Short mmCIF file of the N, C-alpha and C atoms (twelve columns), coordinates in Angstrom:
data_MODEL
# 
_entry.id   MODEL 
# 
loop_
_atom_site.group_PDB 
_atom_site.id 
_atom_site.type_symbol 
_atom_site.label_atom_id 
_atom_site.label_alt_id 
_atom_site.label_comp_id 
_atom_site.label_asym_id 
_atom_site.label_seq_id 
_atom_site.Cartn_x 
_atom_site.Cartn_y 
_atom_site.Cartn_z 
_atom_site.pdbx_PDB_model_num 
ATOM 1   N N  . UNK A 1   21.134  8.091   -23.171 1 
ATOM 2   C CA . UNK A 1   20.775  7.247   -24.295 1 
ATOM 3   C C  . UNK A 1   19.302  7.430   -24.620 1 
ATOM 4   N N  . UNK A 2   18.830  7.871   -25.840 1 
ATOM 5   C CA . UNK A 2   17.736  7.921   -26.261 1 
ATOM 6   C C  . UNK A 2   16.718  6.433   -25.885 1 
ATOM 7   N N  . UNK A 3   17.454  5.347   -26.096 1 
ATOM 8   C CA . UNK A 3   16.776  4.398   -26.385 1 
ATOM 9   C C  . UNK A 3   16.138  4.050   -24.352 1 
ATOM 10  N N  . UNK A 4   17.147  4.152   -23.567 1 
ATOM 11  C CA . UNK A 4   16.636  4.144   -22.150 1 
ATOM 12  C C  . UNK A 4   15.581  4.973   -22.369 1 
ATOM 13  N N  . UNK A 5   15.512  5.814   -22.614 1 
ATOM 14  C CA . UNK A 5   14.090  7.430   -22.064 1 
ATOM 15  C C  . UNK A 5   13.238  6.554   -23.060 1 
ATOM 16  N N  . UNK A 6   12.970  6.057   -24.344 1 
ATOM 17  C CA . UNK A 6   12.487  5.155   -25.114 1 
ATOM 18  C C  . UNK A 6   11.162  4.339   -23.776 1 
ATOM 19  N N  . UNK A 7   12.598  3.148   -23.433 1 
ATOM 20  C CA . UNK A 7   12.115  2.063   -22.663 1 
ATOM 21  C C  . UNK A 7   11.823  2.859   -21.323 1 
ATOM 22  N N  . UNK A 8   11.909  3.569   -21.117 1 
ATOM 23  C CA . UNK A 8   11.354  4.047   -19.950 1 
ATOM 24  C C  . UNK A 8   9.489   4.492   -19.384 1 
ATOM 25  N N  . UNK A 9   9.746   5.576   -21.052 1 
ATOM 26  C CA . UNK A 9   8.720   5.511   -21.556 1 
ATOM 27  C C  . UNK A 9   7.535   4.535   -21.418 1 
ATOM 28  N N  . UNK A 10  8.003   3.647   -22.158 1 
ATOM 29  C CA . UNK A 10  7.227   2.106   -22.410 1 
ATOM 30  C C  . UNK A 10  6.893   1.856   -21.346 1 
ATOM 31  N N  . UNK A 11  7.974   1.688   -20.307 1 
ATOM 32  C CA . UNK A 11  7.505   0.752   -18.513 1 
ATOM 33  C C  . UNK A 11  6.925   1.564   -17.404 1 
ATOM 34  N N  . UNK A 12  6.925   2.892   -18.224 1 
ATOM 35  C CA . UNK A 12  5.629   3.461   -17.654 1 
ATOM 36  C C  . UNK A 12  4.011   3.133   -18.056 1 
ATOM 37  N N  . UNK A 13  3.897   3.375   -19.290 1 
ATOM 38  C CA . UNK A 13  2.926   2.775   -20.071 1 
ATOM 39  C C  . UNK A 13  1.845   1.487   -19.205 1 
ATOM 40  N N  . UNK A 14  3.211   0.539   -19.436 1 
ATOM 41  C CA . UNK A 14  3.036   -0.800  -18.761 1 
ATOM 42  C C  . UNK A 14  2.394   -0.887  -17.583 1 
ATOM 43  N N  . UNK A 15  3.064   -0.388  -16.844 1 
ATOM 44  C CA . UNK A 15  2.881   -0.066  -15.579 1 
ATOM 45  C C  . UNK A 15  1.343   0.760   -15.406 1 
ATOM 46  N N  . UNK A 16  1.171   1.728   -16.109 1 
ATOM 47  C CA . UNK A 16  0.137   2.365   -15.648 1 
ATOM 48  C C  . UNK A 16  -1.387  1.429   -16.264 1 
ATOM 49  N N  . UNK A 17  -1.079  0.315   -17.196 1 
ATOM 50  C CA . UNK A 17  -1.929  -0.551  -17.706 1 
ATOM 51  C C  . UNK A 17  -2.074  -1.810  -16.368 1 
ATOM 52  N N  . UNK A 18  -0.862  -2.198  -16.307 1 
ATOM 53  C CA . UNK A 18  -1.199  -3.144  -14.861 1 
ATOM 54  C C  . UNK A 18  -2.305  -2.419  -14.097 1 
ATOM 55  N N  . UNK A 19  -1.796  -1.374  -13.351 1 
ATOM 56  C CA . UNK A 19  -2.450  -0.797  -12.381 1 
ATOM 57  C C  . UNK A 19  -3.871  -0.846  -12.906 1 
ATOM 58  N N  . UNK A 20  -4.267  -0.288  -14.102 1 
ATOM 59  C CA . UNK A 20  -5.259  -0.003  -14.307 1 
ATOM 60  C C  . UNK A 20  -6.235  -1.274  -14.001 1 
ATOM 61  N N  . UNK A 21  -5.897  -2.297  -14.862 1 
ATOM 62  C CA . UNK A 21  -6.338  -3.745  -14.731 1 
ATOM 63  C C  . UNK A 21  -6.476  -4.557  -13.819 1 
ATOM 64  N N  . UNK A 22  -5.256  -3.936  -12.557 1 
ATOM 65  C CA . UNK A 22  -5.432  -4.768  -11.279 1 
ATOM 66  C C  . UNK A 22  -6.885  -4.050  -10.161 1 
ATOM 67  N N  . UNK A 23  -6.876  -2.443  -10.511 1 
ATOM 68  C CA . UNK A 23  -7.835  -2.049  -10.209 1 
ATOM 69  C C  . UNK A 23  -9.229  -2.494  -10.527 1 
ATOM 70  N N  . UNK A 24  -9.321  -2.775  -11.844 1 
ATOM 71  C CA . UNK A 24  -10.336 -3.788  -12.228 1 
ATOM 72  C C  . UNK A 24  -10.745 -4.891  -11.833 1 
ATOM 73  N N  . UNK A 25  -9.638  -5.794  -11.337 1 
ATOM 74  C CA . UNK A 25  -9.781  -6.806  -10.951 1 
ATOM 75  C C  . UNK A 25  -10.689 -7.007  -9.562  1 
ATOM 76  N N  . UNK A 26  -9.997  -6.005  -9.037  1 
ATOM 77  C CA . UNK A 26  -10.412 -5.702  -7.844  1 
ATOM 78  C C  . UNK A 26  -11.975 -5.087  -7.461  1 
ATOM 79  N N  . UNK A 27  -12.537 -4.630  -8.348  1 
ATOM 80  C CA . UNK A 27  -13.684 -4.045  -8.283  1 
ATOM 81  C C  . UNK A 27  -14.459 -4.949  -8.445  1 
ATOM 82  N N  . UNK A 28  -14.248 -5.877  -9.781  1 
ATOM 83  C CA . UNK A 28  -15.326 -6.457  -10.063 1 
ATOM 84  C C  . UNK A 28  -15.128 -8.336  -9.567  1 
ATOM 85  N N  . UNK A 29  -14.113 -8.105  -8.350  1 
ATOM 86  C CA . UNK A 29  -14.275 -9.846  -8.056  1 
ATOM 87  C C  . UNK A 29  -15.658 -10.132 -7.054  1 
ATOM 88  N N  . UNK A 30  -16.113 -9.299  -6.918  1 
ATOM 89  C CA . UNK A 30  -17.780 -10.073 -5.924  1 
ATOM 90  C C  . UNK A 30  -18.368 -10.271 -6.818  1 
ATOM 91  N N  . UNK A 31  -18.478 -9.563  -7.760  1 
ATOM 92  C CA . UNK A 31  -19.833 -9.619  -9.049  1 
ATOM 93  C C  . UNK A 31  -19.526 -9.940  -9.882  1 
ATOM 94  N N  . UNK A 32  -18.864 -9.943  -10.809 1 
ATOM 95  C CA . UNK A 32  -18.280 -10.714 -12.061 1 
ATOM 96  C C  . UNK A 32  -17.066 -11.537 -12.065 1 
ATOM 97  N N  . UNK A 33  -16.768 -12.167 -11.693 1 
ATOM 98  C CA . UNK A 33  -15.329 -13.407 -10.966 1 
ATOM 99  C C  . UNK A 33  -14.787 -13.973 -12.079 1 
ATOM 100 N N  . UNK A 34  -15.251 -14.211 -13.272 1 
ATOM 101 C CA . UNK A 34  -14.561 -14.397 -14.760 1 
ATOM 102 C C  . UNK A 34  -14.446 -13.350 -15.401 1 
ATOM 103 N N  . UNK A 35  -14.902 -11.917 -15.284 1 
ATOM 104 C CA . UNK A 35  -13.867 -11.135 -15.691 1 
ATOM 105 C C  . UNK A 35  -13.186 -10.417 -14.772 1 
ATOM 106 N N  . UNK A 36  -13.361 -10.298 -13.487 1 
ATOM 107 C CA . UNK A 36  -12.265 -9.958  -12.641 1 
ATOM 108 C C  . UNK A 36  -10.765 -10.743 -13.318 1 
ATOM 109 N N  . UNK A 37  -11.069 -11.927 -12.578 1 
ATOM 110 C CA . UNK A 37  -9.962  -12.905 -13.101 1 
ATOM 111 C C  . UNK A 37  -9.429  -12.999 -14.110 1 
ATOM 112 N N  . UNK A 38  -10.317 -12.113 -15.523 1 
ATOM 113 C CA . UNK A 38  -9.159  -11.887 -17.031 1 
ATOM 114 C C  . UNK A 38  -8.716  -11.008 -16.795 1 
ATOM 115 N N  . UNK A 39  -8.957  -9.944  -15.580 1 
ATOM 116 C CA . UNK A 39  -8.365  -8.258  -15.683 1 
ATOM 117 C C  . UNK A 39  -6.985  -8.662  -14.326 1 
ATOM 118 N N  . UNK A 40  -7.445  -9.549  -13.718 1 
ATOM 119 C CA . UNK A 40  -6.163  -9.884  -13.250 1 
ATOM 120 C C  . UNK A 40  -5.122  -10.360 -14.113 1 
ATOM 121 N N  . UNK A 41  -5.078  -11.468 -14.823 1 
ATOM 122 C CA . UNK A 41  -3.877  -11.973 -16.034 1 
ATOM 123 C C  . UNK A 41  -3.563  -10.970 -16.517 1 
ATOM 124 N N  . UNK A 42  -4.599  -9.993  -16.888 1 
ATOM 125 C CA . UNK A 42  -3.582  -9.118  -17.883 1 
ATOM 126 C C  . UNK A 42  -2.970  -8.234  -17.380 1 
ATOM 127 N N  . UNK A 43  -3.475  -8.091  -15.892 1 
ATOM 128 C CA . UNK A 43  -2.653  -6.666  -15.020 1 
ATOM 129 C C  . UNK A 43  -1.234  -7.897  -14.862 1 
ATOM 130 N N  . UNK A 44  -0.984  -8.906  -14.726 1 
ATOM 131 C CA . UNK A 44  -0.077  -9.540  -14.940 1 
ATOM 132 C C  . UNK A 44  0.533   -9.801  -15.857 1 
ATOM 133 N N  . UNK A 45  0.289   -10.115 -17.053 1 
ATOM 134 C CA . UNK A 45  0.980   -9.810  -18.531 1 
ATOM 135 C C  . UNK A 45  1.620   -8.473  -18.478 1 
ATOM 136 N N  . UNK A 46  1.202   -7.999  -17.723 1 
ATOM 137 C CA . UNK A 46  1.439   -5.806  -18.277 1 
ATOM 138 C C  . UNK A 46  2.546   -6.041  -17.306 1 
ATOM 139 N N  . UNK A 47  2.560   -6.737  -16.258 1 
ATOM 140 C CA . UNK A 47  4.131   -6.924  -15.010 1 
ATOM 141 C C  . UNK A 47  4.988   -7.253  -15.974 1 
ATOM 142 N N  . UNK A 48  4.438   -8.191  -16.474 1 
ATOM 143 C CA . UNK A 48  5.487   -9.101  -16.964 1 
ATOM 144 C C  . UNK A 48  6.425   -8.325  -18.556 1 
ATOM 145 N N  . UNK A 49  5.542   -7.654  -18.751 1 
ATOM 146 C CA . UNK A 49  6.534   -6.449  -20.115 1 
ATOM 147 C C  . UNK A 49  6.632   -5.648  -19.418 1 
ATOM 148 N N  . UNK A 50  6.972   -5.068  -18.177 1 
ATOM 149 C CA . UNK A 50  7.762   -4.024  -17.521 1 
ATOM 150 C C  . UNK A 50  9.127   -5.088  -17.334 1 
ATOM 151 N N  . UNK A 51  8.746   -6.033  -16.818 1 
ATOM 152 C CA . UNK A 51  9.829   -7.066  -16.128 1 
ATOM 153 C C  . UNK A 51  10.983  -7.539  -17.552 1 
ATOM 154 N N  . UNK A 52  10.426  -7.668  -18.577 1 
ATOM 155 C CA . UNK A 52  11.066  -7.896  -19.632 1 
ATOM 156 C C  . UNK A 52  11.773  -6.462  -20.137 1 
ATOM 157 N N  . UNK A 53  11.222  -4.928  -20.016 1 
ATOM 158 C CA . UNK A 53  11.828  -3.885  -20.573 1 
ATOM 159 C C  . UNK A 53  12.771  -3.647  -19.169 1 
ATOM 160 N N  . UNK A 54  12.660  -3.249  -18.171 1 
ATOM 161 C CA . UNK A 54  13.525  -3.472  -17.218 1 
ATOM 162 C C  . UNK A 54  14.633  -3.958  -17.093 1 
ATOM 163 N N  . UNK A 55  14.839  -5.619  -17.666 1 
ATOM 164 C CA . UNK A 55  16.173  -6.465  -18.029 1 
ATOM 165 C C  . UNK A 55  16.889  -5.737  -19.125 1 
ATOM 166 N N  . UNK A 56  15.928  -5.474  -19.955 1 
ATOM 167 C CA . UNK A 56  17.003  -4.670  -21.020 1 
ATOM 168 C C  . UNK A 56  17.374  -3.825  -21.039 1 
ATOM 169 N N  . UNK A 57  16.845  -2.895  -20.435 1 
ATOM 170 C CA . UNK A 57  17.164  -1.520  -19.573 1 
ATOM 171 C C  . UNK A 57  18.624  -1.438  -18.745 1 
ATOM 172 N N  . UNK A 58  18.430  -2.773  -18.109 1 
ATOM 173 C CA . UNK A 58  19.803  -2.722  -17.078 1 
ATOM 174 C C  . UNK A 58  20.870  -3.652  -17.882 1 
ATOM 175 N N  . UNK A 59  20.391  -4.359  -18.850 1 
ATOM 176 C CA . UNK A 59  21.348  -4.799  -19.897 1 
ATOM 177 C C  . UNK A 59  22.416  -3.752  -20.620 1 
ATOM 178 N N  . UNK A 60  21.567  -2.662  -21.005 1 
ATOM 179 C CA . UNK A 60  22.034  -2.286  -21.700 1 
ATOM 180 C C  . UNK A 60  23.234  -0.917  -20.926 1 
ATOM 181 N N  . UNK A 61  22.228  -0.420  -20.030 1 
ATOM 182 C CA . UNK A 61  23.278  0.408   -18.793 1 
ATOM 183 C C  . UNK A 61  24.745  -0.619  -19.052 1 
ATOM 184 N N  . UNK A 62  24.375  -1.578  -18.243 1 
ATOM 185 C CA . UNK A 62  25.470  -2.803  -18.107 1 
ATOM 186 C C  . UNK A 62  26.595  -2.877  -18.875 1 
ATOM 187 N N  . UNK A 63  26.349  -2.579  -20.377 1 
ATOM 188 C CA . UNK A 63  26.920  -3.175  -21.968 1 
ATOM 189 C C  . UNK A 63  27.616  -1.711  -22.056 1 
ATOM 190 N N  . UNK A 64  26.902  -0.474  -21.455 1 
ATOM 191 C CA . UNK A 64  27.454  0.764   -22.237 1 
ATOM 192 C C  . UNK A 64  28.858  0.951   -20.914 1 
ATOM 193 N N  . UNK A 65  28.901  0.759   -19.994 1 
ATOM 194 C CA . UNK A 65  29.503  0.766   -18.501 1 
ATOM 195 C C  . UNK A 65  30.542  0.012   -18.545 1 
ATOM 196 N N  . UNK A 66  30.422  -1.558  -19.119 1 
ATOM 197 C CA . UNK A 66  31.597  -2.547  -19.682 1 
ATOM 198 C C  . UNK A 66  32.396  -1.754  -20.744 1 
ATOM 199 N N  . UNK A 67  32.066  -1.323  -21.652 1 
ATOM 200 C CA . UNK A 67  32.690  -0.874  -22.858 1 
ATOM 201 C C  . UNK A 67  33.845  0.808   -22.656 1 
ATOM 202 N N  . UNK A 68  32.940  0.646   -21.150 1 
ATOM 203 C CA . UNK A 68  34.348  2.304   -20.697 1 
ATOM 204 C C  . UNK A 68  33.826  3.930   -20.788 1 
ATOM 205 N N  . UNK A 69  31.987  3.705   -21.314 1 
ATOM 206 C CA . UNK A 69  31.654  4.414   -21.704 1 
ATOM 207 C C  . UNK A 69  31.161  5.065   -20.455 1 
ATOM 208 N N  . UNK A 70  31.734  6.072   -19.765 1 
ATOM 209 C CA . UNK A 70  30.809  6.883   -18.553 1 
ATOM 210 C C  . UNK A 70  29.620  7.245   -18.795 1 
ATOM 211 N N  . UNK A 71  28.578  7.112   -17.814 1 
ATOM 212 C CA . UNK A 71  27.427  8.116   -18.279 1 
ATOM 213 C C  . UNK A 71  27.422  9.061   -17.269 1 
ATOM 214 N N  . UNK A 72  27.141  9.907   -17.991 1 
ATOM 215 C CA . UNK A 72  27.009  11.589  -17.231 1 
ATOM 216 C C  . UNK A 72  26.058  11.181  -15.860 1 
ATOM 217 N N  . UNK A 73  26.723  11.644  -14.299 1 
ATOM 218 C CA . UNK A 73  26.185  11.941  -13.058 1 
ATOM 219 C C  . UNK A 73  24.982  12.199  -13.325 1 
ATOM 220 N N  . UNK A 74  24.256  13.219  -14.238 1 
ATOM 221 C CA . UNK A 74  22.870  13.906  -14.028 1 
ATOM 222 C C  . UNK A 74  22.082  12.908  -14.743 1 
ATOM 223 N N  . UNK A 75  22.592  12.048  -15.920 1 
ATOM 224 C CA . UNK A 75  21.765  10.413  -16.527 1 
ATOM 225 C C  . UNK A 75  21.586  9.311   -15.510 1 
ATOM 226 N N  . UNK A 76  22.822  9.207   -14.976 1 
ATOM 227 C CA . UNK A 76  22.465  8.235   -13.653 1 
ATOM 228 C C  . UNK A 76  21.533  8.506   -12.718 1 
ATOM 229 N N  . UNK A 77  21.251  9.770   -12.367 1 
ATOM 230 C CA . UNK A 77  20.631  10.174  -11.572 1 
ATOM 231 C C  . UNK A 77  18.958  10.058  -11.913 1 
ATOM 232 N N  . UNK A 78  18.904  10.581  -13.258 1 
ATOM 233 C CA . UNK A 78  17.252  10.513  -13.266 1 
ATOM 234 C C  . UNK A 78  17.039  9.138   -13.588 1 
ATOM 235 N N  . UNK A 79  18.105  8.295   -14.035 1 
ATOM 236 C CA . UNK A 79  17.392  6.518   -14.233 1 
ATOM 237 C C  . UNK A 79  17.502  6.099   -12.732 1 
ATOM 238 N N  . UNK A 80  17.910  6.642   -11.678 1 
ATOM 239 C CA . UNK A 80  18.286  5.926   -10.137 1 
ATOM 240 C C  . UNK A 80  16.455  6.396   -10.136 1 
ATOM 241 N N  . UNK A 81  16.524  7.594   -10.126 1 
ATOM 242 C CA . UNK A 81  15.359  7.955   -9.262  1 
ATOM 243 C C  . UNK A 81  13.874  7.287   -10.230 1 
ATOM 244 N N  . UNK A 82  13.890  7.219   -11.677 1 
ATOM 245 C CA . UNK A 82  13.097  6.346   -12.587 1 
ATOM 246 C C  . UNK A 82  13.092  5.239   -11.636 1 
ATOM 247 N N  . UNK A 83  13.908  4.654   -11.870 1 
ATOM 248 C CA . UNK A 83  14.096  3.178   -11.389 1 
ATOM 249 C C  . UNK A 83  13.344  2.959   -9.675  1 
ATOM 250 N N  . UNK A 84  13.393  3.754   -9.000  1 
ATOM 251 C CA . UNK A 84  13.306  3.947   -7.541  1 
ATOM 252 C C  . UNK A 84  11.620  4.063   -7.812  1 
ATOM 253 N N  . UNK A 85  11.059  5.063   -9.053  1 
ATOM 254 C CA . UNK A 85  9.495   5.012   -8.990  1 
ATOM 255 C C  . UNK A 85  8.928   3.751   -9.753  1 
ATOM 256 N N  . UNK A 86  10.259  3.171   -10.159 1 
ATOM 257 C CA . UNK A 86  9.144   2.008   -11.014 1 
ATOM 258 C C  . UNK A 86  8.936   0.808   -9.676  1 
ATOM 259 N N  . UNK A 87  9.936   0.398   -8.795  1 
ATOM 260 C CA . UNK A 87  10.036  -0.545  -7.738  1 
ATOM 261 C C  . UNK A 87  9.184   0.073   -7.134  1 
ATOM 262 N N  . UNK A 88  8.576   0.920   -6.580  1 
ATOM 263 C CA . UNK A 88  7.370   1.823   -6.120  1 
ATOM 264 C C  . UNK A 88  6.371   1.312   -6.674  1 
ATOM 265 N N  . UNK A 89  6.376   1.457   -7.889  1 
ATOM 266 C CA . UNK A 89  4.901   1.390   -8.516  1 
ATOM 267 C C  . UNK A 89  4.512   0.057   -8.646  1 
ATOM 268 N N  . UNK A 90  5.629   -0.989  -9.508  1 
ATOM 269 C CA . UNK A 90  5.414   -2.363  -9.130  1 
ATOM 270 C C  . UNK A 90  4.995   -2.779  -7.919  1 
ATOM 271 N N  . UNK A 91  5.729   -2.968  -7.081  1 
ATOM 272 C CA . UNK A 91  5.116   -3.190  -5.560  1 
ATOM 273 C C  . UNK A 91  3.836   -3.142  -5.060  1 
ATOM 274 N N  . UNK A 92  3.450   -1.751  -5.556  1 
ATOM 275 C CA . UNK A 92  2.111   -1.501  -4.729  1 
ATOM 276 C C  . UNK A 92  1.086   -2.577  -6.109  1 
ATOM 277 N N  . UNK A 93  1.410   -2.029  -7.433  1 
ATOM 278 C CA . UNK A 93  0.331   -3.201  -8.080  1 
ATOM 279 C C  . UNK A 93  0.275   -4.954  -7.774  1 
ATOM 280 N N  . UNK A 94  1.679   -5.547  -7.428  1 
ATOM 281 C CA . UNK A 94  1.847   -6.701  -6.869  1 
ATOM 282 C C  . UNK A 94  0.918   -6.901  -5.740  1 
ATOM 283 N N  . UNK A 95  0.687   -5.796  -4.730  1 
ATOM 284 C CA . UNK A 95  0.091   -5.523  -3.292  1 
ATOM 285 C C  . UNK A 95  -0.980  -5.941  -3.419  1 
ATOM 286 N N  . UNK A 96  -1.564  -5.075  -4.725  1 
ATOM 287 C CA . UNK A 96  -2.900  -5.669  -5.108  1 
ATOM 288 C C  . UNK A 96  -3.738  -6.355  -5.281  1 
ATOM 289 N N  . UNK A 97  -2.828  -7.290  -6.671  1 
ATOM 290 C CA . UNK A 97  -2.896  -8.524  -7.275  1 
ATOM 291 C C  . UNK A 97  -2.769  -9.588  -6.076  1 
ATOM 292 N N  . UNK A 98  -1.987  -9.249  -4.787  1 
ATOM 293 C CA . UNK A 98  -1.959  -9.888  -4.103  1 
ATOM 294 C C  . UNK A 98  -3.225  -10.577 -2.775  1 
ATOM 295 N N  . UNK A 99  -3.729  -9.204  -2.691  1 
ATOM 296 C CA . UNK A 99  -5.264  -8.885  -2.484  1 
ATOM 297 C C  . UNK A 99  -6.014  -9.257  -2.549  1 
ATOM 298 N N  . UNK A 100 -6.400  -9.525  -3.944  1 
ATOM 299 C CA . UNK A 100 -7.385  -9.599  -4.761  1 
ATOM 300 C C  . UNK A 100 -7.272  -11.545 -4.454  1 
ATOM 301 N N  . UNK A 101 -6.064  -11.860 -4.628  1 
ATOM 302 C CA . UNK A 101 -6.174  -13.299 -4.839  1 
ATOM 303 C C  . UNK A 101 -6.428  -13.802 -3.434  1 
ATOM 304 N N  . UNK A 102 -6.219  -13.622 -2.163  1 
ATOM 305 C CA . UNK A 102 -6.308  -13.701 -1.676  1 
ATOM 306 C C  . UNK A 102 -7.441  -13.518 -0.737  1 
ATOM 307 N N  . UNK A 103 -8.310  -12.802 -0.999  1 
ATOM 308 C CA . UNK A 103 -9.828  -12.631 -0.334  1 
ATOM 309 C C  . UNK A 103 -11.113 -13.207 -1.363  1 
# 
């Protein structure tokens, strides 16, 4: 489905904006602590539109799978292994964010 590689697209995007922002956060919480703390929210906003393209992502797998429609072994395969780097990548930015709030 075009529109998965679409949203996939996107929650990479996302993802690589969290990261970016949580890295920020992280740099600048000894010395600047009000904008650390805006580069944290938004490395969290940026979770939170992976977390929203994600649902629809597996919505829509879901909707095409109900309807009888097979998807080709080699489509499943690169959204398993997509999917396998996005829980990867989330994680470790959560790790972060987690970090950061915490010290």
């Amino acid at each position: 489905m075009k529109i998965i590689k679409q949203m996939v697209t996107d929650i990479r995007d996302e993802m690589e904006g969290a990261e970016h922002y949580a890295k920020l956060a992280t740099q600048y919480k000894l010395d600047e602590r009000v904008l650390a703390d805006n580069y944290a929210k938004m490395a969290e906003t940026e979770l939170g539109h992976v977390n929203d393209l994600h649902a629809q992502a597996v919505r829509l797998i879901k909707e095409q799978r109900a309807s009888g429609v097979t998807t080709p072994p080699s489509m499943q395969a690169v959204w398993d292994w997509e999917h396998e780097l996005m829980v990867d990548t989330v994680a470790r930015i959560k790790a972060m964010l987690a970090m950061y709030k915490g010290a």
